[in-house]
Amino acid sequence: MTTATPLGDTTFFSLNMTTRGEDFLYKSSGAIVAAVVVVVIIIFTVVLILLKMYNRKMRTRRELEPKGPKPVAPSALGPNGNSSQQPATVTFSPVDVHVETR
């Protein structure tokens, strides 16, 4: 003769399993967060290294390319304003300084 398991015991057993599962999730949540942080740091590092390599490649390309005459940019101030074509010169003139001696 077989006996049926009471429904209350099965409910208690499944409830007990969910709390064990929740405990496992709570205990492993720190490891999950740490894994996500490590992955983000690795991705950030790879992107940084790729950008540095690209920057170095572009710099060497610019340095090795022949230097031609620079194109003259039109002035934004108009013909009457100070244009970028005329270099600004600063001249210092000596000033006679008279010091009174007592």
XYZ file of C-alpha atoms in Angstrom:
102
model
C 0.000 0.000 0.000
C 1.365 3.425 -0.917
C 0.794 6.539 1.064
C 0.325 9.937 -0.500
C 2.543 12.737 0.583
C 0.645 15.490 2.317
C 0.362 18.655 0.296
C 1.565 20.800 3.195
C 4.952 19.028 3.357
C 5.548 19.544 -0.378
C 4.728 23.224 -0.092
C 7.099 23.543 2.833
C 9.823 21.717 0.901
C 9.468 23.967 -2.174
C 9.363 27.043 0.062
C 12.516 25.806 1.748
C 14.182 25.342 -1.660
C 13.311 28.899 -2.726
C 14.870 30.327 0.410
C 17.987 28.252 -0.250
C 17.998 29.553 -3.817
C 17.587 33.101 -2.574
C 20.398 32.582 -0.088
C 22.591 31.350 -2.923
C 21.731 34.427 -4.982
C 22.425 36.744 -2.058
C 25.756 35.044 -1.406
C 26.775 35.068 -5.060
C 25.605 38.633 -5.766
C 28.952 40.015 -4.606
C 30.761 37.735 -7.030
C 28.419 38.791 -9.833
C 29.037 42.475 -9.148
C 32.791 41.876 -8.977
C 32.695 40.026 -12.311
C 30.775 42.873 -13.948
C 33.266 45.426 -12.604
C 36.208 43.374 -13.878
C 34.621 43.079 -17.336
C 33.981 46.838 -17.477
C 37.590 47.563 -16.473
C 38.887 45.164 -19.133
C 36.727 46.781 -21.828
C 37.849 50.258 -20.738
C 41.509 49.181 -20.854
C 41.167 47.651 -24.321
C 39.491 50.798 -25.671
C 42.196 52.969 -24.110
C 44.983 50.870 -25.644
C 43.302 50.955 -29.054
C 42.969 54.734 -28.894
C 46.631 55.128 -27.930
C 47.715 52.905 -30.827
C 45.532 54.862 -33.257
C 46.880 58.157 -31.956
C 50.489 56.972 -32.318
C 49.817 55.727 -35.868
C 48.201 58.998 -36.910
C 50.996 61.057 -35.351
C 53.694 59.130 -37.209
C 51.691 59.465 -40.424
C 51.464 63.239 -39.926
C 55.170 63.532 -39.125
C 56.233 61.477 -42.141
C 53.981 63.218 -44.632
C 55.718 65.950 -46.703
C 55.109 69.472 -45.539
C 53.604 71.606 -48.266
C 52.812 75.304 -48.289
C 50.091 76.132 -45.846
C 46.871 77.341 -47.462
C 46.008 80.921 -46.609
C 42.756 81.146 -44.708
C 40.471 84.032 -45.637
C 40.086 86.645 -42.941
C 36.862 86.611 -40.977
C 37.220 90.308 -40.099
C 37.058 91.544 -43.682
C 39.517 93.630 -45.721
C 39.645 96.594 -43.285
C 40.258 94.546 -40.133
C 43.458 92.994 -38.909
C 43.978 89.923 -41.003
C 45.891 86.809 -40.085
C 48.159 87.362 -43.115
C 49.856 90.375 -41.558
C 51.967 89.278 -38.611
C 51.609 91.346 -35.501
C 54.915 92.975 -34.614
C 55.791 94.352 -31.242
C 58.662 96.807 -30.989
C 60.237 97.913 -27.768
C 61.806 101.317 -27.743
C 64.305 102.158 -25.049
C 63.081 104.759 -22.638
C 65.431 107.160 -20.921
C 65.064 106.662 -17.224
C 66.384 109.488 -15.134
C 67.154 108.510 -11.587
C 67.673 111.311 -9.120
C 70.659 110.878 -6.909
C 70.663 112.626 -3.571
